XYZ file of C-alpha atoms in Angstrom:
523
model
C -16.783 4.465 24.943
C -13.326 5.720 25.871
C -12.189 9.203 24.859
C -8.682 10.365 24.022
C -7.252 13.750 23.111
C -4.198 14.535 20.996
C -2.800 17.164 18.708
C -2.175 14.533 16.038
C -3.776 11.147 15.481
C -1.889 8.720 13.246
C -3.954 5.855 11.848
C -1.835 2.812 10.998
C 1.183 1.041 12.442
C 3.693 0.398 9.656
C 6.716 2.428 8.525
C 4.765 5.463 7.262
C 2.689 5.592 10.442
C 5.617 5.282 12.836
C 7.709 7.884 10.986
C 4.684 10.208 10.982
C 4.116 9.720 14.709
C 7.803 10.193 15.492
C 8.162 13.401 13.482
C 4.910 14.850 14.816
C 6.076 14.215 18.377
C 9.501 15.703 17.664
C 7.721 18.808 16.326
C 6.139 19.299 19.746
C 2.723 17.705 19.184
C 1.004 15.236 21.466
C 0.399 12.112 19.400
C -1.842 9.054 19.488
C -1.162 6.191 17.071
C -4.021 3.734 16.480
C -3.165 0.463 14.746
C -5.528 -2.218 13.497
C -2.979 -4.790 14.662
C 0.039 -4.576 16.958
C 2.316 -1.717 15.927
C 5.672 -3.234 15.083
C 4.377 -6.569 13.813
C 1.372 -5.804 11.603
C 1.588 -4.935 7.930
C 3.630 -6.094 4.982
C 6.984 -4.594 6.012
C 7.046 -6.178 9.458
C 6.333 -9.577 7.916
C 9.475 -9.632 5.792
C 12.219 -7.419 4.486
C 12.502 -4.702 1.911
C 14.963 -2.844 -0.239
C 15.159 0.925 0.169
C 15.634 3.613 -2.500
C 18.708 4.873 -0.660
C 21.075 6.702 -2.992
C 24.044 8.784 -1.796
C 23.925 12.447 -2.888
C 26.158 11.993 -5.901
C 24.771 13.658 -9.057
C 25.434 10.739 -11.415
C 23.972 8.189 -9.015
C 20.895 10.317 -8.337
C 20.339 10.921 -12.056
C 20.531 7.195 -12.791
C 18.153 6.432 -9.923
C 15.527 8.835 -11.205
C 15.890 7.903 -14.869
C 15.575 4.168 -14.199
C 11.824 4.269 -13.532
C 10.562 7.143 -15.667
C 9.914 5.130 -18.814
C 8.490 2.165 -16.906
C 6.055 4.540 -15.199
C 4.819 6.062 -18.439
C 6.534 9.387 -17.710
C 3.980 10.347 -15.077
C 6.437 10.816 -12.194
C 7.693 14.197 -10.982
C 11.444 14.750 -10.671
C 11.009 17.398 -8.009
C 9.279 14.843 -5.798
C 11.850 12.194 -6.690
C 14.603 14.518 -5.527
C 12.752 15.308 -2.311
C 12.224 11.612 -1.549
C 15.850 10.725 -2.260
C 17.031 13.527 0.036
C 14.582 12.721 2.851
C 15.162 8.968 2.662
C 18.926 9.433 2.770
C 18.650 11.561 5.919
C 16.109 9.367 7.669
C 17.938 6.097 6.968
C 21.109 7.637 8.363
C 19.066 8.752 11.370
C 17.808 5.192 11.781
C 21.423 4.041 11.887
C 22.550 6.602 14.458
C 19.530 7.388 16.643
C 17.705 4.113 16.046
C 20.905 2.044 16.155
C 19.686 -0.168 13.353
C 22.366 -2.837 12.686
C 23.056 -2.240 9.000
C 25.501 -4.780 7.566
C 28.809 -3.764 6.033
C 30.163 -4.587 2.605
C 33.552 -6.093 1.702
C 35.027 -2.588 1.741
C 33.866 -2.028 5.316
C 31.245 0.541 4.310
C 27.691 0.197 5.690
C 25.050 -1.182 3.316
C 21.941 0.911 3.873
C 19.799 -0.021 0.870
C 17.848 -2.754 2.623
C 15.979 -3.401 5.879
C 14.950 -6.502 7.784
C 11.278 -5.803 8.452
C 10.903 -7.349 11.915
C 13.971 -5.595 13.314
C 13.159 -2.312 11.571
C 9.633 -2.176 12.914
C 10.674 -3.342 16.391
C 13.008 -0.378 16.602
C 10.453 2.045 15.171
C 7.959 1.008 17.859
C 10.580 1.642 20.529
C 11.372 5.033 19.020
C 7.768 6.258 18.931
C 7.135 5.073 22.478
C 10.255 6.856 23.716
C 9.098 10.001 21.909
C 5.969 10.000 24.070
C 3.502 8.697 21.487
C 0.532 6.859 22.960
C 0.067 3.623 21.012
C -3.359 2.011 20.805
C -2.773 -1.543 19.579
C -5.554 -3.728 18.174
C -7.653 -0.592 17.829
C -8.915 -0.319 14.240
C -10.368 3.036 13.267
C -13.819 2.814 11.700
C -14.458 6.433 10.658
C -13.101 9.956 10.732
C -14.668 12.766 12.740
C -15.228 16.206 11.252
C -16.136 19.583 12.713
C -18.841 21.996 11.606
C -16.570 23.417 8.879
C -15.752 19.999 7.422
C -12.224 19.886 8.831
C -11.049 16.511 10.092
C -11.078 16.531 13.892
C -10.208 12.985 14.923
C -11.513 9.466 14.475
C -13.615 6.776 16.103
C -12.872 3.073 16.288
C -13.113 -0.167 18.226
C -10.607 -1.597 20.705
C -10.681 -5.320 20.121
C -9.032 -6.490 23.331
C -10.944 -4.081 25.568
C -14.131 -4.752 23.565
C -15.107 -1.120 23.600
C -15.656 1.703 21.170
C -13.296 4.646 21.428
C -12.873 8.148 20.073
C -9.807 10.328 19.558
C -10.299 14.080 19.211
C -7.340 15.567 17.387
C -6.211 18.718 15.650
C -5.074 16.726 12.618
C -5.100 13.134 11.362
C -2.533 11.240 9.293
C -3.891 8.261 7.348
C -1.117 5.682 7.005
C -3.293 2.604 6.744
C -1.555 0.952 3.774
C -3.010 -0.024 0.419
C -5.592 -2.661 -0.432
C -4.778 -6.282 -1.318
C -8.381 -7.524 -1.012
C -7.519 -10.244 1.546
C -5.735 -12.173 -1.213
C -3.478 -14.011 1.215
C -0.257 -12.208 0.276
C 2.110 -12.087 3.244
C 1.446 -9.292 5.718
C -1.513 -7.802 3.854
C -4.370 -9.064 6.027
C -4.752 -5.558 7.489
C -4.516 -3.865 4.065
C -8.172 -3.544 3.114
C -8.237 0.026 1.817
C -9.765 1.524 4.956
C -7.867 4.812 4.752
C -9.018 5.509 1.206
C -12.642 5.045 2.252
C -12.208 7.307 5.287
C -10.577 9.976 3.143
C -13.279 9.843 0.461
C -16.005 10.114 3.089
C -14.321 13.296 4.334
C -14.156 14.743 0.810
C -10.664 13.773 -0.388
C -9.872 12.508 -3.882
C -7.737 9.636 -5.169
C -5.240 9.375 -7.996
C -3.541 6.639 -9.989
C -6.124 4.019 -9.090
C -5.825 2.393 -12.518
C -2.294 1.378 -11.484
C -3.643 -1.157 -9.044
C -3.307 -4.570 -10.690
C -0.090 -5.683 -9.021
C 0.314 -9.450 -8.678
C 3.254 -10.967 -6.838
C 4.854 -14.320 -7.572
C 4.695 -16.824 -4.710
C 5.382 -20.538 -4.328
C 2.070 -22.348 -4.767
C 0.128 -22.654 -1.517
C 2.209 -20.037 0.278
C 2.009 -16.293 0.895
C 5.560 -14.977 0.372
C 5.579 -12.614 -2.617
C 9.197 -11.506 -2.838
C 9.105 -10.975 -6.572
C 12.532 -9.332 -6.937
C 14.357 -12.633 -6.523
C 12.480 -14.116 -9.458
C 14.639 -12.027 -11.778
C 17.042 -14.949 -11.283
C 14.380 -17.515 -12.268
C 13.602 -19.540 -15.342
C 9.922 -20.432 -15.675
C 8.730 -23.786 -16.933
C 5.582 -25.478 -18.181
C 4.333 -28.715 -16.697
C 6.185 -30.799 -19.297
C 9.486 -29.227 -18.289
C 9.840 -26.937 -21.303
C 10.630 -23.263 -20.801
C 7.542 -21.029 -20.657
C 8.274 -18.555 -23.399
C 7.863 -14.891 -22.501
C 7.635 -15.540 -18.768
C 9.676 -13.276 -16.519
C 9.489 -11.533 -13.173
C 9.487 -8.116 -14.820
C 7.625 -7.703 -18.086
C 6.615 -11.328 -18.344
C 4.070 -12.059 -15.637
C 1.296 -11.898 -18.235
C 2.629 -15.127 -19.752
C 2.493 -16.752 -16.320
C -1.081 -15.555 -15.767
C -2.217 -16.874 -19.153
C -0.711 -20.279 -18.491
C -2.299 -20.488 -15.036
C -5.674 -19.571 -16.524
C -5.554 -22.745 -18.639
C -5.505 -24.797 -15.451
C -1.915 -25.871 -15.984
C 0.811 -25.410 -13.414
C 3.777 -23.102 -13.844
C 7.135 -23.890 -12.259
C 10.152 -21.772 -11.423
C 13.774 -22.386 -10.564
C 16.241 -19.702 -9.489
C 18.874 -21.199 -11.756
C 20.325 -17.911 -12.974
C 21.799 -16.989 -9.578
C 25.477 -17.828 -9.133
C 27.015 -18.797 -5.792
C 27.750 -15.209 -4.838
C 24.185 -14.102 -5.637
C 22.724 -17.041 -3.706
C 24.652 -16.088 -0.580
C 23.654 -12.445 -0.914
C 19.987 -13.354 -1.431
C 19.831 -15.480 1.698
C 21.482 -12.737 3.711
C 19.233 -9.994 2.342
C 15.839 -11.731 2.614
C 16.062 -14.802 4.875
C 12.285 -15.067 5.215
C 12.004 -15.709 1.463
C 13.759 -19.023 1.991
C 11.857 -20.222 5.078
C 9.112 -21.802 2.973
C 11.604 -23.667 0.805
C 13.615 -24.848 3.794
C 10.491 -26.178 5.501
C 9.414 -27.950 2.317
C 12.869 -29.378 1.770
C 13.241 -27.619 -1.600
C 16.426 -26.069 -2.921
C 14.984 -23.276 -5.107
C 18.305 -22.825 -6.902
C 18.415 -26.395 -8.224
C 14.827 -27.733 -7.998
C 11.691 -26.635 -9.815
C 8.723 -25.577 -7.677
C 5.147 -24.644 -8.576
C 4.237 -20.963 -8.361
C 1.127 -18.801 -8.352
C 0.300 -15.096 -8.603
C -1.275 -13.319 -5.637
C -3.054 -9.982 -5.974
C -1.361 -7.137 -4.131
C -3.595 -4.340 -5.429
C -2.485 -0.920 -4.251
C 0.021 -2.348 -1.766
C 2.535 -2.852 -4.572
C 0.469 -0.827 -7.002
C 0.677 2.938 -7.176
C -2.773 4.433 -6.633
C -4.048 6.013 -3.447
C -5.241 9.210 -1.781
C -4.365 12.261 -3.856
C -1.697 14.499 -2.342
C -2.167 18.259 -2.728
C 0.879 19.679 -0.923
C 4.522 19.055 -0.060
C 3.435 18.174 3.477
C 1.204 15.378 2.130
C -1.995 17.294 2.766
C -5.068 15.910 1.012
C -7.059 19.065 0.318
C -9.300 18.379 3.316
C -8.294 20.612 6.252
C -6.618 18.594 8.980
C -6.180 15.433 6.890
C -2.845 14.066 5.663
C -1.904 10.810 3.942
C 1.309 8.803 3.832
C 2.779 5.518 2.674
C 0.758 3.097 0.578
C -2.488 4.847 1.559
C -1.331 7.758 -0.619
C -0.641 7.747 -4.345
C 2.985 7.034 -5.229
C 2.711 8.500 -8.724
C 5.002 11.356 -7.703
C 8.018 9.032 -7.695
C 6.833 5.935 -9.578
C 4.447 7.282 -12.198
C 2.332 4.363 -13.349
C 4.739 1.572 -12.384
C 4.911 -0.435 -9.186
C 7.032 0.973 -6.399
C 7.999 -2.598 -5.531
C 9.757 -2.676 -2.210
C 12.496 -0.074 -2.455
C 10.574 2.916 -3.836
C 7.546 2.227 -1.662
C 9.802 1.912 1.390
C 11.430 5.257 0.612
C 8.021 6.829 0.040
C 6.766 5.483 3.389
C 9.728 6.993 5.225
C 9.583 10.342 3.424
C 5.827 10.865 3.173
C 5.385 9.696 6.755
C 7.941 12.240 7.967
C 6.407 15.074 5.932
C 2.851 14.193 6.915
C 3.768 13.983 10.594
C 5.433 17.375 10.560
C 2.623 18.897 8.491
C -0.070 17.517 10.771
C 1.765 18.821 13.834
C 2.071 22.277 12.279
C -1.627 22.358 11.467
C -2.738 21.071 14.860
C -0.526 23.445 16.828
C -1.720 26.373 14.719
C -5.275 25.783 15.973
C -4.310 26.925 19.436
C -4.417 25.242 22.803
C -7.574 23.335 23.606
C -9.464 23.829 20.364
C -9.319 20.144 19.444
C -10.957 19.260 22.745
C -13.856 21.680 22.381
C -14.900 21.314 18.740
C -18.269 19.705 18.100
C -17.551 16.643 15.968
C -19.637 14.385 13.734
C -18.877 10.948 12.344
C -18.098 11.064 8.621
C -18.628 7.353 7.984
C -21.432 5.985 5.848
C -21.513 2.444 4.447
C -21.670 -0.148 7.207
C -22.207 2.459 9.898
C -25.307 4.350 8.885
C -27.335 2.367 6.332
C -29.813 4.291 4.258
C -32.368 1.488 4.543
C -33.282 -1.347 6.873
C -30.161 -3.074 8.275
C -29.569 -6.663 7.153
C -28.841 -9.459 9.624
C -25.247 -9.908 10.761
C -22.864 -11.612 8.371
C -23.643 -9.670 5.205
C -20.054 -8.483 5.010
C -18.876 -11.986 4.070
C -20.938 -12.038 0.886
C -19.777 -8.506 0.060
C -16.107 -9.506 0.368
C -16.622 -12.639 -1.729
C -18.271 -10.621 -4.485
C -15.439 -8.083 -4.589
C -12.822 -10.823 -4.634
C -14.619 -12.523 -7.515
C -14.048 -9.376 -9.566
C -10.554 -8.253 -8.509
C -8.568 -11.435 -7.832
C -8.995 -13.367 -11.134
C -6.230 -12.707 -13.657
C -8.657 -12.472 -16.584
C -10.574 -9.638 -14.916
C -7.980 -7.458 -13.207
C -4.553 -8.364 -14.584
C -5.263 -9.137 -18.243
C -7.676 -6.236 -18.607
C -10.247 -5.611 -21.355
C -12.709 -2.740 -21.437
C -15.771 -4.952 -21.806
C -14.802 -7.070 -18.790
C -13.922 -4.019 -16.710
C -17.285 -2.443 -17.543
C -19.238 -5.569 -16.597
C -17.385 -5.823 -13.287
C -17.846 -2.143 -12.496
C -21.595 -2.339 -13.082
C -21.792 -5.341 -10.743
C -19.703 -3.573 -8.117
C -21.844 -0.437 -8.392
C -24.942 -2.516 -7.679
C -23.145 -4.184 -4.781
C -22.288 -0.777 -3.349
C -25.908 0.347 -3.583
C -26.990 -2.761 -1.702
C -24.407 -2.543 1.060
C -24.929 1.206 1.404
C -28.587 0.546 1.959
C -28.435 -2.362 4.365
C -24.946 -3.373 5.536
C -24.486 -2.691 9.221
C -22.291 -3.951 12.023
C -21.859 -3.580 15.755
C -18.834 -4.149 17.980
C -16.135 -6.339 16.453
C -18.315 -6.999 13.402
C -18.278 -3.288 12.606
C -14.605 -3.545 11.673
C -15.296 -6.357 9.199
C -18.290 -4.523 7.764
C -16.238 -1.394 7.180
C -13.490 -3.461 5.563
C -16.054 -4.901 3.147
C -17.247 -1.396 2.297
C -13.678 -0.166 1.810
C -12.781 -3.028 -0.535
C -15.930 -2.470 -2.576
C -15.211 1.250 -2.902
C -11.578 0.540 -3.771
C -12.527 -1.852 -6.569
C -14.959 0.653 -8.072
C -12.354 3.442 -8.093
C -9.834 1.075 -9.664
C -12.051 0.011 -12.507
C -13.497 3.469 -13.167
C -9.953 4.804 -13.530
C -8.910 1.830 -15.681
C -11.801 2.488 -18.059
C -10.790 6.151 -18.239
C -7.356 5.096 -19.523
C -7.943 3.228 -22.818
C -4.242 2.573 -23.419
C -1.339 0.605 -21.986
C 0.843 2.775 -19.735
C 2.975 1.648 -16.832
C 1.391 -1.310 -15.098
C -2.096 -0.426 -16.382
C -2.110 -2.788 -19.347
C -5.152 -3.091 -21.581
C -5.309 -6.044 -23.975
C -7.803 -4.128 -26.117
C -5.512 -1.056 -26.186
C -1.977 -2.503 -26.165
C -0.161 0.704 -27.144
C 0.622 3.887 -25.252
C -1.462 6.831 -26.441
C 0.395 10.180 -26.289
C -2.946 11.980 -25.961
C -3.409 10.274 -22.574
C -0.207 11.545 -20.980
C -2.023 12.714 -17.865
C -2.974 11.467 -14.451
C -6.485 10.375 -13.586
C -8.171 11.645 -10.447
C -11.098 9.613 -9.169
C -13.564 10.089 -6.357
C -17.121 9.738 -5.191
C -18.935 7.057 -3.243
C -22.521 6.616 -4.373
C -21.515 7.875 -7.810
C -17.899 7.432 -8.919
C -16.365 10.047 -11.225
C -13.004 10.552 -12.959
C -11.074 13.633 -14.083
C -7.891 14.063 -16.130
C -5.073 15.974 -14.417
C -1.942 17.272 -16.132
C 1.186 15.276 -15.360
C 4.306 17.031 -14.113
């Protein structure tokens, strides 16, 4: 067991985590960042590229930017938060250009184009920036539980260092959870570390979640591949196997038609035949990794049809996550903050997907706020308090079974069961109350079983905790979905296809052994 001490511990290694670590360090805190993978290459952003909700401070442009998503999100977003995110993102992206020397391209008019980022280069520079700021980075060091003090405040975390093959502990004055969302190991590009760990840790410490019904995001990908860059499919026409156009199919507002066709066992094809020469050039420049698969397969996606599939992206592209209770991204649990996809994005997206651009802006902004907030809290505790508090592990399932531990390997069956209930389109995407209820009852029983007997040691502990996190995540999702018997935002119910004005509220969800929901007034 190795021990570390810091004012602030940041859990994660993507954009939200690195911005949090950077801003905490700049606020005068000592910082440790612990990543499940290698900070700078792990996570969905580092694996590709992303747009950014970067809007110059011009009133008309800002108004259009905020209005564009309100209806899609079921009018659950908050304009005050939208304004804050637009302001913070604008400042931080400009900082990335000047201090981080990110090579933004220029447009025909010679002005820089700052509404998009190449993930690998972005995250390479963010790693350099946090290291130069004095942050200690623990790579390949997944956290397995939070630590709390006698008053219930979060006081650090424990985990496992894969390369050193040792357990470790970080005592800290505050913790930022920036662990990403949960894609249930669906195979979507860059999401292999996104197993919902942060949400489980937060719930075990007493935090709540919000917007978990907005969790059935599915991205379009070429069949047999992992690249889910759905934005480019706005230029696509979708076809049935016989070559006829698949009626109703579209990238936005028409993925249900694709899911229904795939459920019949038939193939669905796409061709990006609505992109002119100028758009094609811009697309290749903006997201070159999107085209790698096609180039390797010898397919011209602009002129040739190719088979597609839908991959679950859960709360990575969905909206739900840890409930935020303050402007500094506090969670309501003393010493605990959340940022990025680990946190709910309802404040700016309502019930609609943040896609790439809004989620990227949220990661930058919430990460910066959480880092500063965590530093403020930790430094307010006074010198040395973090080192001398008596701490206790907050983790349960997979760490401290309530019954006799099962033999090793039980996590595999747990993951397969969860995937059987959250990956199929006819369970999670094309939702019906009866199906949701059946799945939730099965998942509740699965939780009882794994809580009683699932246990892991060493490297297996990480996999066991991932299985527990995915199971908990699925239960929160379906409990919230059942509490919203309407269609609003991305939470579509086939048995309740209309929006119900009586349900214009957010849904808070929580609990582990017994899941509960509560209506909360929208902004």
